[in-house]
Short mmCIF file of C-alpha atoms and ligand atoms in Angstrom, two decimals:
data_model
loop_
_atom_site.label_atom_id
_atom_site.label_comp_id
_atom_site.label_asym_id
_atom_site.label_seq_id
_atom_site.Cartn_x
_atom_site.Cartn_y
_atom_site.Cartn_z
CA UNK R 297 -7.17 -11.06 -10.67
CA UNK R 298 -10.12 -10.00 -8.52
CA UNK R 299 -9.72 -7.63 -5.54
CA UNK R 300 -10.48 -10.61 -3.25
CA UNK R 301 -7.62 -12.64 -4.80
CA UNK R 302 -5.34 -9.59 -4.68
CA UNK R 303 -6.12 -9.11 -0.96
CA UNK R 304 -5.15 -12.72 -0.15
CA UNK R 305 -1.62 -11.99 -1.41
CA UNK R 306 -1.02 -9.92 1.76
CA UNK R 307 -1.41 -13.02 3.96
CA UNK R 308 0.54 -15.39 1.67
CA UNK R 309 4.33 -15.46 2.23
CA UNK R 310 4.92 -17.31 -1.07
CA UNK R 311 3.13 -14.52 -2.99
CA UNK R 312 5.74 -12.01 -1.85
CA UNK R 313 8.38 -14.30 -3.39
CA UNK R 314 6.77 -13.76 -6.80
CA UNK R 315 7.29 -10.03 -7.55
CA UNK R 316 5.24 -10.02 -10.80
CA UNK R 317 2.21 -11.52 -9.06
CA UNK R 318 2.66 -9.30 -6.02
CA UNK R 319 2.86 -6.06 -8.02
CA UNK R 320 -0.12 -7.09 -10.12
CA UNK R 321 -2.14 -7.57 -6.91
CA UNK R 322 -1.09 -4.12 -5.68
CA UNK R 323 -2.07 -2.51 -9.01
CA UNK R 324 -5.50 -4.19 -8.92
CA UNK R 325 -6.17 -2.87 -5.43
CA UNK R 326 -4.85 0.65 -6.12
CA UNK R 327 -7.21 0.78 -9.12
CA UNK R 328 -10.28 -1.03 -7.83
CA UNK R 329 -10.31 -1.05 -4.04
CA UNK R 330 -7.49 1.04 -2.51
CA UNK R 331 -8.71 0.43 1.06
CA UNK R 332 -9.40 -3.27 0.86
CA UNK R 333 -10.65 -5.53 3.67
CA UNK R 334 -8.60 -8.74 3.96
CA UNK R 335 -10.28 -11.68 5.69
CA UNK R 336 -8.57 -15.02 6.24
CA UNK R 337 -9.24 -17.78 8.80
CA UNK R 338 -5.73 -17.49 10.30
CA UNK R 339 -5.63 -13.70 10.69
CA UNK R 340 -7.72 -11.03 12.43
CA UNK R 341 -9.28 -8.91 9.66
CA UNK R 342 -7.46 -5.76 8.49
CA UNK R 343 -7.63 -3.26 5.63
CA UNK R 344 -4.72 -3.05 3.23
CA UNK R 345 -3.80 0.52 2.27
CA UNK R 346 -2.29 0.63 -1.21
CA UNK R 347 -2.22 4.32 -2.25
CA UNK R 348 0.81 6.52 -1.51
CA UNK R 349 -1.35 9.45 -0.29
CA UNK R 350 -3.25 7.22 2.15
CA UNK R 351 -0.12 5.59 3.62
CA UNK R 352 1.32 9.07 4.12
CA UNK R 353 -1.84 10.39 5.76
CA UNK R 354 -2.07 7.52 8.25
CA UNK R 355 1.64 7.74 9.13
CA UNK R 356 1.28 11.47 9.79
CA UNK R 357 -1.71 11.00 12.13
CA UNK R 358 0.09 9.03 14.82
CA UNK R 359 -2.40 9.91 17.56
CA UNK R 360 -5.32 8.52 15.57
CA UNK R 361 -3.21 5.60 14.28
CA UNK R 362 -0.96 3.84 16.80
CA UNK R 363 1.61 1.06 16.42
CA UNK R 364 0.32 -0.86 19.47
CA UNK R 365 -0.97 -3.48 19.86
CA UNK R 366 -0.19 -4.95 16.42
CA UNK R 367 2.69 -3.11 14.65
CA UNK R 368 3.26 -5.88 12.08
CA UNK R 369 1.01 -8.59 10.73
CA UNK R 370 0.61 -11.57 13.04
CA UNK R 371 -1.61 -14.63 12.85
CA UNK R 372 -4.29 -15.49 15.40
CA UNK R 373 -1.99 -17.85 17.30
CA UNK R 374 0.56 -15.05 17.76
CA UNK R 375 -2.22 -12.58 18.67
CA UNK R 376 -3.45 -14.97 21.38
CA UNK R 377 0.03 -15.41 22.76
CA UNK R 378 0.59 -11.65 22.85
CA UNK R 379 -2.69 -11.15 24.72
CA UNK R 380 -1.75 -13.80 27.31
CA UNK R 381 1.96 -13.07 27.77
CA UNK R 382 2.53 -9.57 26.39
CA UNK R 383 5.05 -8.75 23.64
CA UNK R 384 8.18 -10.89 23.43
CA UNK R 385 10.12 -7.69 22.73
CA UNK R 386 9.40 -4.02 23.29
CA UNK R 387 11.21 -2.10 20.56
CA UNK R 388 10.55 1.38 19.12
CA UNK R 389 8.10 -0.13 16.66
CA UNK R 390 6.00 -1.48 19.56
CA UNK R 391 5.80 1.93 21.25
CA UNK R 392 3.66 5.05 20.89
CA UNK R 393 4.06 8.49 22.43
CA UNK R 394 5.03 9.48 25.03
CA UNK R 395 7.27 6.38 25.47
CA UNK R 396 8.21 6.25 21.81
CA UNK R 397 9.57 9.80 21.78
CA UNK R 398 11.55 9.17 24.97
CA UNK R 399 13.09 5.88 23.84
CA UNK R 400 13.80 7.05 20.29
CA UNK R 401 15.55 10.06 21.79
CA UNK R 402 18.04 7.78 23.57
CA UNK R 403 19.73 6.70 20.33
CA UNK R 404 18.60 9.45 17.94
CA UNK R 405 21.68 11.54 18.54
CA UNK R 406 23.94 8.64 17.66
CA UNK R 407 22.24 8.45 14.23
CA UNK R 408 22.63 12.18 13.46
CA UNK R 409 24.58 13.01 10.28
CA UNK R 410 27.49 14.56 12.18
CA UNK R 411 28.04 11.33 14.11
CA UNK R 412 27.44 9.04 11.11
CA UNK R 413 29.96 11.05 9.08
CA UNK R 414 32.63 9.52 11.34
CA UNK R 415 31.74 6.11 9.89
CA UNK R 416 32.50 6.96 6.28
CA UNK R 417 36.05 5.61 6.37
CA UNK R 418 34.94 2.33 7.97
CA UNK R 419 32.13 1.91 5.41
CA UNK R 420 34.54 2.47 2.52
CA UNK R 421 36.90 -0.10 4.06
CA UNK R 422 34.15 -2.72 4.48
CA UNK R 423 32.77 -2.01 0.98
CA UNK R 424 36.24 -2.43 -0.46
CA UNK R 425 36.56 -5.78 1.35
CA UNK R 426 33.36 -6.85 -0.44
CA UNK R 427 35.01 -6.13 -3.79
CA UNK R 428 38.09 -8.08 -2.65
CA UNK R 429 35.82 -10.96 -1.64
CA UNK R 430 34.23 -10.97 -5.09
CA UNK R 431 37.70 -11.15 -6.64
CA UNK R 432 38.60 -14.08 -4.36
CA UNK R 433 35.44 -15.91 -5.38
CA UNK R 434 36.89 -16.03 -8.89
CA UNK R 435 34.16 -14.69 -11.16
CA UNK R 436 31.16 -16.61 -9.78
CA UNK R 437 29.20 -16.06 -6.61
CA UNK R 438 25.80 -15.86 -5.05
CA UNK R 439 25.71 -12.07 -4.73
CA UNK R 440 22.80 -12.18 -2.25
CA UNK R 441 24.43 -14.63 0.15
CA UNK R 442 28.16 -13.97 -0.37
CA UNK R 443 28.16 -10.17 -0.59
CA UNK R 444 24.84 -8.46 0.15
CA UNK R 445 24.11 -10.38 3.38
CA UNK R 446 27.67 -10.02 4.69
CA UNK R 447 28.55 -6.36 4.29
CA UNK R 448 25.60 -4.71 6.16
CA UNK R 449 26.02 -7.18 8.99
CA UNK R 450 29.66 -6.20 9.32
CA UNK R 451 28.52 -2.58 9.46
CA UNK R 452 26.00 -3.37 12.20
CA UNK R 453 28.55 -5.36 14.16
CA UNK R 454 30.93 -2.42 13.82
CA UNK R 455 28.47 0.20 15.06
CA UNK R 456 27.24 -1.94 17.93
CA UNK R 457 30.85 -2.72 18.75
CA UNK R 458 30.56 -6.52 18.56
CA UNK R 459 33.54 -8.73 17.73
CA UNK R 460 33.71 -10.05 14.17
CA UNK R 461 33.99 -13.57 15.55
CA UNK R 462 30.24 -13.33 16.39
CA UNK R 463 29.39 -12.65 12.77
CA UNK R 464 28.02 -16.06 11.77
CA UNK R 465 25.98 -16.41 14.97
CA UNK R 466 24.28 -13.04 14.33
CA UNK R 467 23.66 -13.80 10.65
CA UNK R 468 21.89 -17.03 11.53
CA UNK R 469 19.79 -15.45 14.29
CA UNK R 470 18.68 -12.54 12.08
CA UNK R 471 17.69 -14.85 9.26
CA UNK R 472 15.79 -17.08 11.65
CA UNK R 473 13.89 -14.09 13.03
CA UNK R 474 12.99 -12.43 9.73
CA UNK R 475 12.93 -15.54 7.56
CA UNK R 476 10.57 -17.27 9.97
CA UNK R 477 7.96 -17.54 7.19
CA UNK R 478 10.43 -19.22 4.78
CA UNK R 479 11.01 -22.94 5.52
CA UNK R 480 14.50 -22.73 3.96
CA UNK R 481 15.62 -20.02 6.41
CA UNK R 482 13.60 -20.55 9.57
CA UNK R 483 14.55 -22.72 12.55
CA UNK R 484 11.07 -24.21 12.50
CA UNK R 485 7.59 -23.02 11.80
CA UNK R 486 5.99 -23.06 15.27
CA UNK R 487 5.69 -20.21 17.79
CA UNK R 488 8.02 -22.20 20.09
CA UNK R 489 10.76 -22.02 17.45
CA UNK R 490 10.34 -18.26 17.19
CA UNK R 491 10.40 -17.89 20.98
CA UNK R 492 13.64 -19.93 21.07
CA UNK R 493 15.23 -17.58 18.52
CA UNK R 494 14.26 -14.55 20.60
CA UNK R 495 15.63 -16.23 23.75
CA UNK R 496 18.97 -16.66 21.97
CA UNK R 497 18.98 -12.93 21.16
CA UNK R 498 18.29 -12.24 24.85
CA UNK R 499 21.14 -14.44 26.01
CA UNK R 500 23.60 -12.84 23.61
CA UNK R 501 22.69 -9.25 24.37
CA UNK R 502 22.42 -9.70 28.15
CA UNK R 503 26.12 -10.59 28.11
CA UNK R 504 26.89 -7.56 25.95
CA UNK R 505 25.00 -5.19 28.29
CA UNK R 506 26.94 -6.39 31.31
CA UNK R 507 30.22 -5.88 29.46
CA UNK R 508 29.37 -2.31 28.35
CA UNK R 509 28.09 -1.31 31.78
CA UNK R 510 31.36 -2.45 33.31
CA UNK R 511 33.48 -0.75 30.63
CA UNK R 512 31.67 1.74 28.34
CA UNK R 513 33.18 2.58 24.93
CA UNK R 514 32.17 4.93 22.07
CA UNK R 515 29.92 2.34 20.40
CA UNK R 516 26.11 2.25 20.14
CA UNK R 517 25.95 -0.71 22.55
CA UNK R 518 27.44 1.49 25.26
CA UNK R 519 24.79 4.19 24.59
CA UNK R 520 22.05 1.57 25.00
CA UNK R 521 23.58 -0.28 27.96
CA UNK R 522 23.98 2.93 29.96
CA UNK R 523 20.78 4.74 28.89
CA UNK R 524 18.46 6.14 31.51
CA UNK R 525 15.09 7.92 31.54
CA UNK R 526 14.50 10.57 34.24
CA UNK R 527 17.62 9.36 35.98
CA UNK R 528 16.46 5.73 36.13
CA UNK R 529 18.33 3.14 34.00
CA UNK R 530 16.06 1.63 31.33
CA UNK R 531 14.91 -1.96 31.85
CA UNK R 532 16.71 -5.02 30.47
CA UNK R 533 13.76 -5.77 28.18
CA UNK R 534 13.96 -2.26 26.63
CA UNK R 535 17.76 -2.50 26.30
CA UNK R 536 17.70 -5.86 24.62
CA UNK R 537 14.85 -4.81 22.40
CA UNK R 538 16.98 -1.86 21.28
CA UNK R 539 19.89 -4.09 20.28
CA UNK R 540 17.54 -6.46 18.51
CA UNK R 541 15.87 -3.73 16.48
CA UNK R 542 19.21 -2.26 15.39
CA UNK R 543 20.74 -5.66 14.62
CA UNK R 544 17.71 -6.89 12.70
CA UNK R 545 16.24 -3.70 11.16
CA UNK R 546 19.67 -2.68 9.98
CA UNK R 547 20.65 -5.94 8.37
CA UNK R 548 18.20 -7.83 6.14
CA UNK R 549 16.71 -4.56 4.91
CA UNK R 550 19.94 -3.12 3.56
CA UNK R 551 21.06 -6.54 2.31
CA UNK R 552 17.82 -6.96 0.34
CA UNK R 553 18.23 -3.50 -1.18
CA UNK R 554 21.76 -4.30 -2.33
CA UNK R 555 20.93 -7.67 -3.86
CA UNK R 556 17.74 -6.39 -5.50
CA UNK R 557 19.60 -3.32 -6.77
CA UNK R 558 22.28 -5.51 -8.33
CA UNK R 559 19.64 -7.67 -10.02
CA UNK R 560 17.91 -4.56 -11.39
CA UNK R 561 21.22 -3.28 -12.81
CA UNK R 562 22.15 -6.66 -14.32
CA UNK R 563 18.78 -6.94 -16.04
CA UNK R 564 19.10 -3.37 -17.41
CA UNK R 565 22.64 -3.07 -18.82
CA UNK R 566 21.82 0.45 -20.11
CA UNK R 567 21.21 1.65 -16.52
CA UNK R 568 24.39 -0.06 -15.29
CA UNK R 569 26.43 1.55 -18.07
CA UNK R 570 24.84 4.94 -17.36
CA UNK R 571 25.79 4.71 -13.69
CA UNK R 572 29.33 3.57 -14.45
CA UNK R 573 29.76 6.43 -16.90
CA UNK R 574 28.38 9.03 -14.47
CA UNK R 575 29.07 8.27 -10.78
CA UNK R 576 27.31 11.53 -9.81
CA UNK R 577 24.11 9.52 -10.32
CA UNK R 578 24.96 7.14 -7.46
CA UNK R 579 22.94 9.24 -4.97
CA UNK R 580 19.73 9.04 -7.02
CA UNK R 581 20.46 5.40 -7.91
CA UNK R 582 20.57 4.50 -4.21
CA UNK R 583 17.08 5.87 -3.64
CA UNK R 584 15.77 4.26 -6.81
CA UNK R 585 17.16 0.91 -5.64
CA UNK R 586 15.44 1.36 -2.29
CA UNK R 587 12.15 2.32 -3.98
CA UNK R 588 12.44 -0.55 -6.45
CA UNK R 589 13.11 -3.23 -3.84
CA UNK R 590 11.19 -1.73 -0.88
CA UNK R 591 12.63 -4.32 1.53
CA UNK R 592 10.14 -3.59 4.35
CA UNK R 593 6.85 -4.83 2.94
CA UNK R 594 4.58 -3.22 5.49
CA UNK R 595 3.94 -1.86 8.93
CA UNK R 596 0.52 -1.90 10.58
CA UNK R 597 -1.34 0.85 12.40
CA UNK R 598 -4.26 0.52 14.82
CA UNK R 599 -7.10 3.02 14.87
CA UNK R 600 -7.73 4.86 18.16
CA UNK R 601 -10.74 6.98 17.16
CA UNK R 602 -13.34 7.20 14.41
CA UNK R 603 -11.43 8.21 11.26
CA UNK R 604 -12.63 8.71 7.69
CA UNK R 605 -10.28 8.18 4.78
CA UNK R 606 -11.21 8.07 1.08
CA UNK R 607 -14.89 7.72 2.10
CA UNK R 608 -14.25 4.76 4.42
CA UNK R 609 -14.94 5.25 8.14
CA UNK R 610 -12.67 3.29 10.48
CA UNK R 611 -13.62 2.52 14.10
CA UNK R 612 -11.33 2.29 17.15
CA UNK R 613 -9.57 -1.08 17.15
CA UNK R 614 -9.52 -1.41 13.34
CA UNK R 615 -6.13 -2.39 11.93
CA UNK R 616 -4.58 -1.32 8.63
CA UNK R 617 -1.60 -2.71 6.75
CA UNK R 618 0.44 0.05 5.08
CA UNK R 619 1.78 -1.48 1.87
CA UNK R 620 5.04 0.33 1.15
CA UNK R 621 5.78 -1.57 -2.12
CA UNK R 622 2.35 -0.59 -3.41
CA UNK R 623 2.75 3.07 -2.39
CA UNK R 624 6.13 3.05 -4.15
CA UNK R 625 4.58 1.93 -7.46
CA UNK R 626 1.65 4.38 -7.27
CA UNK R 627 1.00 5.74 -10.78
CA UNK R 628 -0.35 8.99 -9.28
CA UNK R 629 3.01 9.80 -7.69
CA UNK R 630 5.72 8.18 -9.84
CA UNK R 631 6.25 8.67 -13.56
CA UNK R 632 6.50 5.18 -15.13
CA UNK R 633 6.55 3.49 -11.71
CA UNK R 634 7.38 0.07 -13.18
CA UNK R 635 10.55 1.48 -14.79
CA UNK R 636 13.87 1.33 -12.92
CA UNK R 637 15.57 4.69 -13.54
CA UNK R 638 18.88 5.42 -11.79
CA UNK R 639 18.37 9.14 -12.42
CA UNK R 640 14.81 9.30 -11.03
CA UNK R 641 14.06 12.72 -9.54
CA UNK R 642 11.95 13.52 -7.64
CA UNK R 643 11.68 10.19 -5.85
CA UNK R 644 9.29 10.54 -2.92
CA UNK R 645 9.29 6.86 -2.01
CA UNK R 646 8.00 5.64 1.34
CA UNK R 647 10.38 2.69 1.76
CA UNK R 648 11.64 4.21 5.04
CA UNK R 649 8.11 5.02 6.22
CA UNK R 650 7.23 8.54 7.33
CA UNK R 651 6.43 10.61 10.42
CA UNK R 652 7.47 9.84 13.99
CA UNK R 653 8.57 6.26 13.27
CA UNK R 654 10.55 7.23 10.13
CA UNK R 655 13.46 4.80 9.85
CA UNK R 656 16.17 5.76 12.31
CA UNK R 657 18.81 4.17 10.09
CA UNK R 658 17.73 5.69 6.76
CA UNK R 659 20.84 7.79 6.36
CA UNK R 660 23.12 4.95 7.43
CA UNK R 661 21.42 2.60 4.93
CA UNK R 662 21.90 5.12 2.11
CA UNK R 663 25.57 5.61 3.06
CA UNK R 664 26.15 1.83 3.06
CA UNK R 665 24.64 1.27 -0.37
CA UNK R 666 26.45 4.30 -1.78
CA UNK R 667 29.78 3.06 -0.41
CA UNK R 668 29.27 -0.38 -1.98
CA UNK R 669 28.34 1.03 -5.40
CA UNK R 670 31.25 3.50 -5.24
CA UNK R 671 33.72 0.67 -4.60
CA UNK R 672 32.21 -1.94 -6.88
CA UNK R 673 31.08 -0.14 -10.04
CA UNK R 674 34.51 1.05 -11.24
CA UNK R 675 35.87 -2.50 -10.82
CA UNK R 676 33.04 -4.25 -12.61
CA UNK R 677 33.98 -5.00 -16.25
CA UNK R 678 30.94 -7.23 -16.78
CA UNK R 679 28.28 -9.00 -14.74
CA UNK R 680 25.42 -11.32 -15.69
CA UNK R 681 22.97 -13.74 -14.11
CA UNK R 682 24.35 -17.27 -13.77
CA UNK R 683 21.18 -18.99 -12.55
CA UNK R 684 17.68 -18.31 -11.30
CA UNK R 685 17.37 -15.60 -8.63
CA UNK R 686 15.10 -16.61 -5.71
CA UNK R 687 13.10 -14.35 -3.42
CA UNK R 688 12.45 -15.00 0.26
CA UNK R 689 8.96 -16.00 1.38
CA UNK R 690 7.88 -13.36 3.84
CA UNK R 691 5.09 -11.12 5.05
CA UNK R 692 7.35 -8.47 6.56
CA UNK R 693 10.97 -7.89 5.50
CA UNK R 694 12.30 -9.61 2.43
CA UNK R 695 14.05 -9.68 -0.87
CA UNK R 696 16.42 -11.98 -2.72
CA UNK R 697 17.82 -14.96 -0.89
CA UNK R 698 19.78 -16.15 -3.98
CA UNK R 699 21.33 -14.17 -6.83
CA UNK R 700 23.83 -16.34 -8.75
CA UNK R 701 26.08 -14.12 -10.87
CA UNK R 702 29.10 -14.43 -13.17
CA UNK R 703 31.39 -11.41 -13.51
CA UNK R 704 34.72 -10.03 -14.58
CA UNK R 705 36.54 -7.48 -12.43
CA UNK R 706 39.26 -5.07 -13.54
C1 HEM J 163 17.26 -0.09 3.04
C2 HEM J 163 17.30 -0.26 4.34
C3 HEM J 163 16.17 0.03 5.31
C4 HEM J 163 14.83 0.14 5.07
C5 HEM J 163 14.09 -0.03 3.75
C6 HEM J 163 14.20 0.44 6.35
C7 HEM J 163 12.83 0.65 6.51
C8 HEM J 163 12.23 1.00 7.70
C9 HEM J 163 10.82 1.26 7.87
C10 HEM J 163 9.77 1.18 6.77
C11 HEM J 163 10.59 1.57 9.17
C12 HEM J 163 9.25 1.92 9.83
C13 HEM J 163 8.91 3.35 9.54
C14 HEM J 163 7.52 3.75 9.90
O1 HEM J 163 6.83 3.05 10.67
O2 HEM J 163 7.10 4.81 9.42
C15 HEM J 163 11.88 1.50 9.84
C16 HEM J 163 12.08 1.73 11.17
C17 HEM J 163 13.29 1.59 11.80
N1 HEM J 163 14.51 1.32 11.22
FE1 HEM J 163 14.85 1.02 9.27
N2 HEM J 163 15.16 0.49 7.31
C18 HEM J 163 16.39 0.26 6.71
C19 HEM J 163 17.62 0.25 7.35
C20 HEM J 163 17.82 0.49 8.68
C21 HEM J 163 19.11 0.54 9.33
C22 HEM J 163 20.46 0.40 8.63
C23 HEM J 163 18.88 0.72 10.67
C24 HEM J 163 19.83 0.86 11.83
C25 HEM J 163 21.05 0.49 11.88
C26 HEM J 163 17.44 0.84 10.85
C27 HEM J 163 16.81 1.04 12.05
C28 HEM J 163 15.46 1.28 12.21
C29 HEM J 163 14.83 1.54 13.49
C30 HEM J 163 15.53 1.60 14.84
C31 HEM J 163 13.46 1.74 13.23
C32 HEM J 163 12.34 2.03 14.25
C33 HEM J 163 12.07 3.52 14.26
C34 HEM J 163 10.89 3.91 15.12
O3 HEM J 163 9.95 3.13 15.28
O4 HEM J 163 10.94 5.04 15.65
N3 HEM J 163 16.84 0.68 9.62
N4 HEM J 163 12.86 1.16 8.92
#
């Protein structure tokens, strides 16, 4: 594969659904052209950053490298629409300092370990329900759809304080938003379809905000609905964007990690047996699963000043795509990066990003995966693939959409 062919992978949703091809492309670029210019008729040009050290450096220089105006890859049609109408949402990932620091601060306290510790009982309960669900399904299920997609959504619904009756509506909306590049998951392929999905999110969360303003509770929705900056309540757009980022960022990501982690364990029975024999490895296994799957495929940064990296000089306005899966397979940082090792230590993966935008839900995501493994592993007598796994087509967040398994529980 030539560097040109490897670069095209980063604008091809179907290529992300083929992990062997995708990782080969990353390896080619890390070796031959680690800061590679991608040009394609449907996208404004950008450089793809494939080395761990370079991703880290850019993330740490958030004044020289901003999230606005293009925090994730978008095609020219979407770029044009953003220029004419502004962003459809304004979430933390669309912001830079000083706004970013202010708005992140509104919910940061809620995500502190001492507050999250209160959730441990609820997580164990929901994880245990997942094991019960597997038992009910009678030895066969699609682990991605039946278990991995359901449990993190229940967690998100719980922390936002939404009723469980809204579960299926939220699941569909999240998949339509993130799966918008996969014809099997999306509502449609046009910008109008995507706008309609976002309007549905707006309608849902406007109702929620009104309810929590009228009667605040302990949940995260109440924190957001009643948040103010310098004594002035934050705008509806910022509120709704906050719900959307928590509901979406916290769902498909964790679900993909769980399904991909299960596939990795099934395909490596020695690692599964090792983990079952020594549950003290669950902590390191969680991070190895997250490194292995790297559910968020990239974020972008936009250059604000002349900046030289690895001999390449960027100019203001240049965009880069930070490839987290590539950074997480970097041979210079990870011993045997293509090996899945539940005891890996150290494990300095960048799956949660780094710096000021570092994932707000990283600790919650780790707790969720740990709770599921803690509940499930002791009950799993055997598990094997019962069909072909299938990956989602995506350019942004993704992982398995199907993982048919057959199992025996004790
Ligand atoms: C395995 C699961 C997850 C992965 C891999 C993941 C990954 C990421 C990444 C890569 C970023 C951007 C970091 C950067 O730009 O440096 C991010 C941001 C974010 N994540 Fe996560 N995430 C996960 C789960 C969650 C959960 C469970 C929540 C909340 C419930 C969450 C909420 C957020 C928020 C609010 C941001 C924006 C932070 C900011 O811009 O300041 N994430 N996540």
